[in-house]
């Protein structure tokens, strides 16, 4: 059944109104009409099976038939700090990372980021990333859309550390070292519902200063397997590993 996130102010008792671009999708792309069913997702109460009760050019009104008991959220909150990269790499990370269960994405202007975002460009980019996260959340049947944080400076990244249980630095150099810290050694200690902040470098990796300052601030360097991954692959490896650890491991059919 087609799914739509509907902001809290558009719900009243058992009635909800879908507005904006989703109206076009429901009426023109899906060709739905009065009487058809869809899933509406409330930001706090989650998904509900609904039936379309009225259609105008401005909104699609639905009535809730049943609240659904489903939750596909990763049971640890993972915030991905992604250094700005070339082209559409950040968009790829947000789309695939949303499918894999990321909680938040935080764009970061790294020392070696080739791309630069100024104020106006940053606002537009974040708006586009938020749209990608919404579509990927609908596609992957999540009940929450990851938030796209505003662009972070290095100092803001250090301050952010206080809000997390775990702060991790994905460091390619660990993969080249004999005495690396394996990801497994950290995963085994993370508990359900804890908050994890993990930082990924751009194409050229982190600068020496960034690494030493992050390590001094308490970030744990980690390797993500023995191969050097592209900047857009590394967060997906990390999230997949967490899904295995917290959602799949030890579960027999
Ligand atoms: N030549 C760069 C370097 O040595 O850092 C490669 C950077 S890699 C393309 C981009 C980012 O992905 C790295 O900064 C790191 O955050 C992450 N990364 C890639 N492979 C990794 C690995 N095996 N272990 C840990 N992090 C990795």
PDB file of C-alpha atoms and ligand atoms in Angstrom:
ATOM      1  CA  UNK A   1       0.000   0.000   0.000  1.00  0.00           C
ATOM      2  CA  UNK A   2       1.315   3.463  -0.895  1.00  0.00           C
ATOM      3  CA  UNK A   3       2.683   5.398   2.094  1.00  0.00           C
ATOM      4  CA  UNK A   4       2.728   9.137   2.846  1.00  0.00           C
ATOM      5  CA  UNK A   5       4.212  11.100   5.742  1.00  0.00           C
ATOM      6  CA  UNK A   6       1.655  13.662   6.935  1.00  0.00           C
ATOM      7  CA  UNK A   7       2.630  16.477   9.306  1.00  0.00           C
ATOM      8  CA  UNK A   8       0.996  16.459  12.747  1.00  0.00           C
ATOM      9  CA  UNK A   9      -1.060  19.639  12.183  1.00  0.00           C
ATOM     10  CA  UNK A  10      -2.889  17.919   9.284  1.00  0.00           C
ATOM     11  CA  UNK A  11      -4.529  15.332  11.585  1.00  0.00           C
ATOM     12  CA  UNK A  12      -7.743  15.835  13.548  1.00  0.00           C
ATOM     13  CA  UNK A  13      -9.234  12.876  15.407  1.00  0.00           C
ATOM     14  CA  UNK A  14      -9.630  10.145  12.761  1.00  0.00           C
ATOM     15  CA  UNK A  15      -9.341  12.541   9.813  1.00  0.00           C
ATOM     16  CA  UNK A  16      -6.212  13.689   7.963  1.00  0.00           C
ATOM     17  CA  UNK A  17      -5.455  15.916   5.021  1.00  0.00           C
ATOM     18  CA  UNK A  18      -2.596  15.204   2.618  1.00  0.00           C
ATOM     19  CA  UNK A  19      -1.395  18.387   0.903  1.00  0.00           C
ATOM     20  CA  UNK A  20       1.473  19.637  -1.287  1.00  0.00           C
ATOM     21  CA  UNK A  21       3.330  17.483  -3.823  1.00  0.00           C
ATOM     22  CA  UNK A  22       1.848  14.254  -2.443  1.00  0.00           C
ATOM     23  CA  UNK A  23      -1.570  15.293  -3.811  1.00  0.00           C
ATOM     24  CA  UNK A  24      -0.153  15.173  -7.342  1.00  0.00           C
ATOM     25  CA  UNK A  25       1.467  11.806  -6.616  1.00  0.00           C
ATOM     26  CA  UNK A  26      -1.753  10.287  -5.239  1.00  0.00           C
ATOM     27  CA  UNK A  27      -4.050  11.614  -7.968  1.00  0.00           C
ATOM     28  CA  UNK A  28      -1.881  11.770 -11.093  1.00  0.00           C
ATOM     29  CA  UNK A  29       0.895   9.202 -10.566  1.00  0.00           C
ATOM     30  CA  UNK A  30      -0.957   6.542  -8.537  1.00  0.00           C
ATOM     31  CA  UNK A  31      -4.358   7.470 -10.060  1.00  0.00           C
ATOM     32  CA  UNK A  32      -6.105   6.863  -6.747  1.00  0.00           C
ATOM     33  CA  UNK A  33      -9.617   8.115  -6.058  1.00  0.00           C
ATOM     34  CA  UNK A  34     -12.239   8.299  -3.305  1.00  0.00           C
ATOM     35  CA  UNK A  35     -12.550   4.919  -1.566  1.00  0.00           C
ATOM     36  CA  UNK A  36      -8.942   3.818  -2.254  1.00  0.00           C
ATOM     37  CA  UNK A  37      -6.640   2.881   0.626  1.00  0.00           C
ATOM     38  CA  UNK A  38      -3.220   4.246   1.588  1.00  0.00           C
ATOM     39  CA  UNK A  39      -0.999   4.403   4.669  1.00  0.00           C
ATOM     40  CA  UNK A  40      -0.683   7.808   6.349  1.00  0.00           C
ATOM     41  CA  UNK A  41       2.210   8.225   8.791  1.00  0.00           C
ATOM     42  CA  UNK A  42       1.806  10.542  11.780  1.00  0.00           C
ATOM     43  CA  UNK A  43       5.115  11.978  13.100  1.00  0.00           C
ATOM     44  CA  UNK A  44       4.399  10.788  16.674  1.00  0.00           C
ATOM     45  CA  UNK A  45       1.769   8.055  16.419  1.00  0.00           C
ATOM     46  CA  UNK A  46       3.209   6.221  13.390  1.00  0.00           C
ATOM     47  CA  UNK A  47       1.406   4.532  10.499  1.00  0.00           C
ATOM     48  CA  UNK A  48      -2.335   4.145   9.985  1.00  0.00           C
ATOM     49  CA  UNK A  49      -4.280   2.373   7.254  1.00  0.00           C
ATOM     50  CA  UNK A  50      -6.597   5.000   5.801  1.00  0.00           C
ATOM     51  CA  UNK A  51      -9.306   5.322   3.168  1.00  0.00           C
ATOM     52  CA  UNK A  52      -9.633   8.361   0.876  1.00  0.00           C
ATOM     53  CA  UNK A  53     -12.875  10.190   1.756  1.00  0.00           C
ATOM     54  CA  UNK A  54     -12.637  13.349  -0.355  1.00  0.00           C
ATOM     55  CA  UNK A  55     -10.441  14.701  -3.140  1.00  0.00           C
ATOM     56  CA  UNK A  56      -9.905  18.336  -4.206  1.00  0.00           C
ATOM     57  CA  UNK A  57      -7.099  19.914  -6.239  1.00  0.00           C
ATOM     58  CA  UNK A  58      -5.631  21.178  -2.917  1.00  0.00           C
ATOM     59  CA  UNK A  59      -5.847  18.140  -0.666  1.00  0.00           C
ATOM     60  CA  UNK A  60      -6.698  14.476  -0.282  1.00  0.00           C
ATOM     61  CA  UNK A  61      -8.814  13.858   2.826  1.00  0.00           C
ATOM     62  CA  UNK A  62      -8.619  10.417   4.423  1.00  0.00           C
ATOM     63  CA  UNK A  63     -10.226   8.613   7.345  1.00  0.00           C
ATOM     64  CA  UNK A  64      -8.177   6.375   9.618  1.00  0.00           C
ATOM     65  CA  UNK A  65      -9.386   2.763   9.561  1.00  0.00           C
ATOM     66  CA  UNK A  66      -6.700   1.205  11.728  1.00  0.00           C
ATOM     67  CA  UNK A  67      -3.481   2.198  13.460  1.00  0.00           C
ATOM     68  CA  UNK A  68      -0.690  -0.193  12.422  1.00  0.00           C
ATOM     69  CA  UNK A  69       1.703  -1.815  14.874  1.00  0.00           C
ATOM     70  CA  UNK A  70       4.873  -1.660  12.813  1.00  0.00           C
ATOM     71  CA  UNK A  71       8.288  -0.280  13.469  1.00  0.00           C
ATOM     72  CA  UNK A  72      11.186  -0.607  11.071  1.00  0.00           C
ATOM     73  CA  UNK A  73      13.498   1.845  12.822  1.00  0.00           C
ATOM     74  CA  UNK A  74      17.065   0.811  13.644  1.00  0.00           C
ATOM     75  CA  UNK A  75      17.128   0.312  17.444  1.00  0.00           C
ATOM     76  CA  UNK A  76      20.177   2.563  17.867  1.00  0.00           C
ATOM     77  CA  UNK A  77      20.136   6.214  16.764  1.00  0.00           C
ATOM     78  CA  UNK A  78      22.900   6.695  14.209  1.00  0.00           C
ATOM     79  CA  UNK A  79      23.828  10.209  13.131  1.00  0.00           C
ATOM     80  CA  UNK A  80      26.006  10.274  10.035  1.00  0.00           C
ATOM     81  CA  UNK A  81      28.389  13.210   9.790  1.00  0.00           C
ATOM     82  CA  UNK A  82      29.237  13.263   6.105  1.00  0.00           C
ATOM     83  CA  UNK A  83      31.967  15.487   4.724  1.00  0.00           C
ATOM     84  CA  UNK A  84      30.945  17.366   1.598  1.00  0.00           C
ATOM     85  CA  UNK A  85      32.012  15.531  -1.547  1.00  0.00           C
ATOM     86  CA  UNK A  86      31.891  16.040  -5.303  1.00  0.00           C
ATOM     87  CA  UNK A  87      28.726  15.808  -7.428  1.00  0.00           C
ATOM     88  CA  UNK A  88      25.747  13.973  -5.986  1.00  0.00           C
ATOM     89  CA  UNK A  89      27.639  11.886  -3.408  1.00  0.00           C
ATOM     90  CA  UNK A  90      25.836  13.388  -0.432  1.00  0.00           C
ATOM     91  CA  UNK A  91      22.517  12.677  -2.113  1.00  0.00           C
ATOM     92  CA  UNK A  92      23.543   9.037  -2.576  1.00  0.00           C
ATOM     93  CA  UNK A  93      24.526   8.777   1.083  1.00  0.00           C
ATOM     94  CA  UNK A  94      21.204  10.267   2.226  1.00  0.00           C
ATOM     95  CA  UNK A  95      19.107   8.065  -0.061  1.00  0.00           C
ATOM     96  CA  UNK A  96      20.842   4.752   0.688  1.00  0.00           C
ATOM     97  CA  UNK A  97      21.604   5.643   4.312  1.00  0.00           C
ATOM     98  CA  UNK A  98      17.898   6.358   4.901  1.00  0.00           C
ATOM     99  CA  UNK A  99      17.045   2.922   3.517  1.00  0.00           C
ATOM    100  CA  UNK A 100      19.573   1.458   5.940  1.00  0.00           C
ATOM    101  CA  UNK A 101      18.071   3.211   8.957  1.00  0.00           C
ATOM    102  CA  UNK A 102      20.158   6.348   9.685  1.00  0.00           C
ATOM    103  CA  UNK A 103      18.548   8.673  12.239  1.00  0.00           C
ATOM    104  CA  UNK A 104      20.112  11.998  11.158  1.00  0.00           C
ATOM    105  CA  UNK A 105      22.478  13.257   8.478  1.00  0.00           C
ATOM    106  CA  UNK A 106      24.863  16.060   9.300  1.00  0.00           C
ATOM    107  CA  UNK A 107      26.754  17.669   6.381  1.00  0.00           C
ATOM    108  CA  UNK A 108      30.268  18.756   7.338  1.00  0.00           C
ATOM    109  CA  UNK A 109      32.641  21.141   5.545  1.00  0.00           C
ATOM    110  CA  UNK A 110      35.878  19.184   5.963  1.00  0.00           C
ATOM    111  CA  UNK A 111      39.335  20.666   5.437  1.00  0.00           C
ATOM    112  CA  UNK A 112      39.713  18.634   2.238  1.00  0.00           C
ATOM    113  CA  UNK A 113      36.133  18.925   0.957  1.00  0.00           C
ATOM    114  CA  UNK A 114      36.382  20.063  -2.663  1.00  0.00           C
ATOM    115  CA  UNK A 115      32.731  21.178  -2.670  1.00  0.00           C
ATOM    116  CA  UNK A 116      31.944  24.385  -0.800  1.00  0.00           C
ATOM    117  CA  UNK A 117      28.462  25.438   0.353  1.00  0.00           C
ATOM    118  CA  UNK A 118      27.745  29.103   0.938  1.00  0.00           C
ATOM    119  CA  UNK A 119      24.646  30.277   2.872  1.00  0.00           C
ATOM    120  CA  UNK A 120      22.107  30.319   0.005  1.00  0.00           C
ATOM    121  CA  UNK A 121      23.446  27.153  -1.632  1.00  0.00           C
ATOM    122  CA  UNK A 122      23.470  25.335   1.717  1.00  0.00           C
ATOM    123  CA  UNK A 123      19.779  26.086   2.332  1.00  0.00           C
ATOM    124  CA  UNK A 124      18.830  24.773  -1.132  1.00  0.00           C
ATOM    125  CA  UNK A 125      20.991  21.653  -0.767  1.00  0.00           C
ATOM    126  CA  UNK A 126      19.492  20.836   2.634  1.00  0.00           C
ATOM    127  CA  UNK A 127      15.972  21.246   1.280  1.00  0.00           C
ATOM    128  CA  UNK A 128      16.803  18.845  -1.570  1.00  0.00           C
ATOM    129  CA  UNK A 129      18.396  16.321   0.812  1.00  0.00           C
ATOM    130  CA  UNK A 130      15.310  16.480   3.062  1.00  0.00           C
ATOM    131  CA  UNK A 131      13.115  15.623   0.051  1.00  0.00           C
ATOM    132  CA  UNK A 132      15.387  12.680  -0.824  1.00  0.00           C
ATOM    133  CA  UNK A 133      15.202  11.454   2.794  1.00  0.00           C
ATOM    134  CA  UNK A 134      11.385  11.668   2.738  1.00  0.00           C
ATOM    135  CA  UNK A 135      11.089   9.691  -0.502  1.00  0.00           C
ATOM    136  CA  UNK A 136      13.595   7.078   0.675  1.00  0.00           C
ATOM    137  CA  UNK A 137      11.711   6.742   3.998  1.00  0.00           C
ATOM    138  CA  UNK A 138       8.452   6.138   2.143  1.00  0.00           C
ATOM    139  CA  UNK A 139      10.113   3.650  -0.219  1.00  0.00           C
ATOM    140  CA  UNK A 140      11.775   1.701   2.603  1.00  0.00           C
ATOM    141  CA  UNK A 141       8.556   1.761   4.696  1.00  0.00           C
ATOM    142  CA  UNK A 142      10.107   3.566   7.609  1.00  0.00           C
ATOM    143  CA  UNK A 143       7.940   5.388  10.145  1.00  0.00           C
ATOM    144  CA  UNK A 144      10.338   8.300  10.569  1.00  0.00           C
ATOM    145  CA  UNK A 145      12.100  10.664   8.152  1.00  0.00           C
ATOM    146  CA  UNK A 146      15.751  11.301   9.086  1.00  0.00           C
ATOM    147  CA  UNK A 147      16.449  14.947   9.794  1.00  0.00           C
ATOM    148  CA  UNK A 148      19.027  16.770   7.664  1.00  0.00           C
ATOM    149  CA  UNK A 149      21.046  18.974   9.988  1.00  0.00           C
ATOM    150  CA  UNK A 150      22.444  22.334   8.890  1.00  0.00           C
ATOM    151  CA  UNK A 151      26.056  22.432   7.638  1.00  0.00           C
ATOM    152  CA  UNK A 152      28.536  21.991  10.514  1.00  0.00           C
ATOM    153  CA  UNK A 153      31.869  23.661  11.117  1.00  0.00           C
ATOM    154  CA  UNK A 154      34.595  21.710  12.895  1.00  0.00           C
ATOM    155  CA  UNK A 155      34.010  23.485  16.219  1.00  0.00           C
ATOM    156  CA  UNK A 156      30.275  22.740  16.078  1.00  0.00           C
ATOM    157  CA  UNK A 157      31.102  19.102  15.428  1.00  0.00           C
ATOM    158  CA  UNK A 158      33.215  18.968  18.571  1.00  0.00           C
ATOM    159  CA  UNK A 159      30.400  20.571  20.633  1.00  0.00           C
ATOM    160  CA  UNK A 160      27.896  18.068  19.234  1.00  0.00           C
ATOM    161  CA  UNK A 161      29.849  15.294  20.876  1.00  0.00           C
ATOM    162  CA  UNK A 162      28.230  15.979  24.272  1.00  0.00           C
ATOM    163  CA  UNK A 163      24.838  14.820  22.952  1.00  0.00           C
ATOM    164  CA  UNK A 164      25.992  11.287  22.082  1.00  0.00           C
ATOM    165  CA  UNK A 165      26.799   8.025  23.879  1.00  0.00           C
ATOM    166  CA  UNK A 166      29.344   7.045  21.204  1.00  0.00           C
ATOM    167  CA  UNK A 167      31.475   9.245  18.955  1.00  0.00           C
ATOM    168  CA  UNK A 168      33.297   7.394  16.214  1.00  0.00           C
ATOM    169  CA  UNK A 169      35.749   8.467  13.523  1.00  0.00           C
ATOM    170  CA  UNK A 170      35.853   6.237  10.428  1.00  0.00           C
ATOM    171  CA  UNK A 171      39.564   6.441   9.687  1.00  0.00           C
ATOM    172  CA  UNK A 172      40.943   4.887   6.490  1.00  0.00           C
ATOM    173  CA  UNK A 173      44.431   4.768   8.040  1.00  0.00           C
ATOM    174  CA  UNK A 174      43.152   2.155  10.525  1.00  0.00           C
ATOM    175  CA  UNK A 175      42.564  -0.146   7.555  1.00  0.00           C
ATOM    176  CA  UNK A 176      46.241   0.163   6.571  1.00  0.00           C
ATOM    177  CA  UNK A 177      47.561  -0.454  10.065  1.00  0.00           C
ATOM    178  CA  UNK A 178      48.485  -3.798  11.655  1.00  0.00           C
ATOM    179  CA  UNK A 179      47.133  -2.653  15.018  1.00  0.00           C
ATOM    180  CA  UNK A 180      43.706  -1.389  13.987  1.00  0.00           C
ATOM    181  CA  UNK A 181      40.568  -1.011  16.116  1.00  0.00           C
ATOM    182  CA  UNK A 182      37.927  -3.303  14.559  1.00  0.00           C
ATOM    183  CA  UNK A 183      34.369  -2.053  14.364  1.00  0.00           C
ATOM    184  CA  UNK A 184      33.223  -5.214  16.154  1.00  0.00           C
ATOM    185  CA  UNK A 185      35.048  -4.119  19.336  1.00  0.00           C
ATOM    186  CA  UNK A 186      32.764  -1.059  19.539  1.00  0.00           C
ATOM    187  CA  UNK A 187      29.554  -2.673  18.297  1.00  0.00           C
ATOM    188  CA  UNK A 188      29.704  -5.242  21.065  1.00  0.00           C
ATOM    189  CA  UNK A 189      29.547  -2.437  23.640  1.00  0.00           C
ATOM    190  CA  UNK A 190      26.787  -0.286  22.110  1.00  0.00           C
ATOM    191  CA  UNK A 191      23.405  -0.847  23.810  1.00  0.00           C
ATOM    192  CA  UNK A 192      19.887  -0.583  22.402  1.00  0.00           C
ATOM    193  CA  UNK A 193      18.565   3.002  22.084  1.00  0.00           C
ATOM    194  CA  UNK A 194      22.005   4.561  22.515  1.00  0.00           C
ATOM    195  CA  UNK A 195      23.003   7.504  20.333  1.00  0.00           C
ATOM    196  CA  UNK A 196      25.920   7.073  17.951  1.00  0.00           C
ATOM    197  CA  UNK A 197      27.696   9.877  16.087  1.00  0.00           C
ATOM    198  CA  UNK A 198      30.003   8.717  13.295  1.00  0.00           C
ATOM    199  CA  UNK A 199      32.158  10.943  11.090  1.00  0.00           C
ATOM    200  CA  UNK A 200      33.225  10.168   7.517  1.00  0.00           C
ATOM    201  CA  UNK A 201      35.900  12.009   5.516  1.00  0.00           C
ATOM    202  CA  UNK A 202      35.730  13.349   1.948  1.00  0.00           C
ATOM    203  CA  UNK A 203      37.445  11.839  -1.139  1.00  0.00           C
ATOM    204  CA  UNK A 204      40.879  13.000   0.055  1.00  0.00           C
ATOM    205  CA  UNK A 205      40.314  11.839   3.654  1.00  0.00           C
ATOM    206  CA  UNK A 206      40.690  13.893   6.835  1.00  0.00           C
ATOM    207  CA  UNK A 207      43.539  16.354   7.407  1.00  0.00           C
ATOM    208  CA  UNK A 208      46.095  15.578  10.138  1.00  0.00           C
ATOM    209  CA  UNK A 209      44.611  18.378  12.259  1.00  0.00           C
ATOM    210  CA  UNK A 210      41.082  17.051  12.013  1.00  0.00           C
ATOM    211  CA  UNK A 211      42.211  13.589  13.065  1.00  0.00           C
ATOM    212  CA  UNK A 212      44.285  14.712  16.014  1.00  0.00           C
ATOM    213  CA  UNK A 213      41.608  17.169  17.237  1.00  0.00           C
ATOM    214  CA  UNK A 214      38.816  14.600  16.951  1.00  0.00           C
ATOM    215  CA  UNK A 215      40.887  11.954  18.738  1.00  0.00           C
ATOM    216  CA  UNK A 216      41.795  14.461  21.479  1.00  0.00           C
ATOM    217  CA  UNK A 217      38.095  15.291  21.834  1.00  0.00           C
ATOM    218  CA  UNK A 218      37.398  11.603  22.515  1.00  0.00           C
ATOM    219  CA  UNK A 219      36.299  10.273  19.122  1.00  0.00           C
ATOM    220  CA  UNK A 220      37.235   6.600  18.690  1.00  0.00           C
ATOM    221  CA  UNK A 221      38.982   5.793  15.415  1.00  0.00           C
ATOM    222  CA  UNK A 222      37.759   2.635  13.768  1.00  0.00           C
ATOM    223  CA  UNK A 223      38.343   0.627  10.626  1.00  0.00           C
ATOM    224  CA  UNK A 224      35.511  -0.518   8.382  1.00  0.00           C
ATOM    225  CA  UNK A 225      37.082  -3.685   7.020  1.00  0.00           C
ATOM    226  CA  UNK A 226      40.512  -3.969   5.397  1.00  0.00           C
ATOM    227  CA  UNK A 227      39.720  -2.227   2.101  1.00  0.00           C
ATOM    228  CA  UNK A 228      39.602   1.517   1.457  1.00  0.00           C
ATOM    229  CA  UNK A 229      36.013   2.455   0.647  1.00  0.00           C
ATOM    230  CA  UNK A 230      34.761   5.428  -1.320  1.00  0.00           C
ATOM    231  CA  UNK A 231      33.328   8.208   0.813  1.00  0.00           C
ATOM    232  CA  UNK A 232      29.787   7.282  -0.282  1.00  0.00           C
ATOM    233  CA  UNK A 233      30.315   3.564   0.472  1.00  0.00           C
ATOM    234  CA  UNK A 234      31.772   3.882   3.978  1.00  0.00           C
ATOM    235  CA  UNK A 235      28.563   5.064   5.777  1.00  0.00           C
ATOM    236  CA  UNK A 236      26.577   2.291   4.089  1.00  0.00           C
ATOM    237  CA  UNK A 237      29.042  -0.311   5.373  1.00  0.00           C
ATOM    238  CA  UNK A 238      28.685   1.137   8.870  1.00  0.00           C
ATOM    239  CA  UNK A 239      24.870   1.156   8.843  1.00  0.00           C
ATOM    240  CA  UNK A 240      24.640  -2.353   7.339  1.00  0.00           C
ATOM    241  CA  UNK A 241      26.897  -3.662  10.080  1.00  0.00           C
ATOM    242  CA  UNK A 242      24.693  -2.091  12.758  1.00  0.00           C
ATOM    243  CA  UNK A 243      21.602  -3.598  11.170  1.00  0.00           C
ATOM    244  CA  UNK A 244      23.267  -7.010  11.291  1.00  0.00           C
ATOM    245  CA  UNK A 245      24.325  -6.530  14.909  1.00  0.00           C
ATOM    246  CA  UNK A 246      21.014  -5.192  16.257  1.00  0.00           C
ATOM    247  CA  UNK A 247      18.369  -6.565  13.903  1.00  0.00           C
ATOM    248  CA  UNK A 248      19.581  -9.830  12.405  1.00  0.00           C
ATOM    249  CA  UNK A 249      22.288 -11.513  14.465  1.00  0.00           C
ATOM    250  CA  UNK A 250      21.142 -14.502  16.428  1.00  0.00           C
ATOM    251  CA  UNK A 251      17.628 -14.422  14.964  1.00  0.00           C
ATOM    252  CA  UNK A 252      16.604 -17.808  13.652  1.00  0.00           C
ATOM    253  CA  UNK A 253      13.423 -18.223  11.649  1.00  0.00           C
TER     254      UNK A 253
HETATM  255  N1  LIG B   1      42.936   8.459   0.774  1.00  0.00           N
HETATM  256  C1  LIG B   1      41.928   8.741   1.735  1.00  0.00           C
HETATM  257  C2  LIG B   1      42.452   8.456   3.156  1.00  0.00           C
HETATM  258  O1  LIG B   1      43.493   7.838   3.276  1.00  0.00           O
HETATM  259  O2  LIG B   1      41.824   8.872   4.141  1.00  0.00           O
HETATM  260  C3  LIG B   1      40.726   7.875   1.469  1.00  0.00           C
HETATM  261  C4  LIG B   1      39.489   8.512   1.951  1.00  0.00           C
HETATM  262  S1  LIG B   1      38.054   7.485   1.762  1.00  0.00           S
HETATM  263  C5  LIG B   1      37.821   7.592   0.039  1.00  0.00           C
HETATM  264  C6  LIG B   1      36.800   8.498   2.405  1.00  0.00           C
HETATM  265  C7  LIG B   1      36.424   8.264   3.834  1.00  0.00           C
HETATM  266  O3  LIG B   1      35.782   6.998   3.975  1.00  0.00           O
HETATM  267  C8  LIG B   1      37.564   8.212   4.823  1.00  0.00           C
HETATM  268  O4  LIG B   1      37.972   9.510   5.215  1.00  0.00           O
HETATM  269  C9  LIG B   1      36.957   7.427   5.974  1.00  0.00           C
HETATM  270  O5  LIG B   1      36.147   8.244   6.770  1.00  0.00           O
HETATM  271  C10 LIG B   1      36.088   6.422   5.245  1.00  0.00           C
HETATM  272  N2  LIG B   1      36.736   5.120   4.994  1.00  0.00           N
HETATM  273  C11 LIG B   1      36.931   4.536   3.793  1.00  0.00           C
HETATM  274  N3  LIG B   1      37.441   3.287   3.951  1.00  0.00           N
HETATM  275  C12 LIG B   1      37.547   3.071   5.288  1.00  0.00           C
HETATM  276  C13 LIG B   1      37.975   1.956   6.080  1.00  0.00           C
HETATM  277  N4  LIG B   1      38.378   0.818   5.538  1.00  0.00           N
HETATM  278  N5  LIG B   1      37.950   2.107   7.420  1.00  0.00           N
HETATM  279  C14 LIG B   1      37.541   3.247   8.003  1.00  0.00           C
HETATM  280  N6  LIG B   1      37.107   4.322   7.285  1.00  0.00           N
HETATM  281  C15 LIG B   1      37.100   4.247   5.957  1.00  0.00           C
END
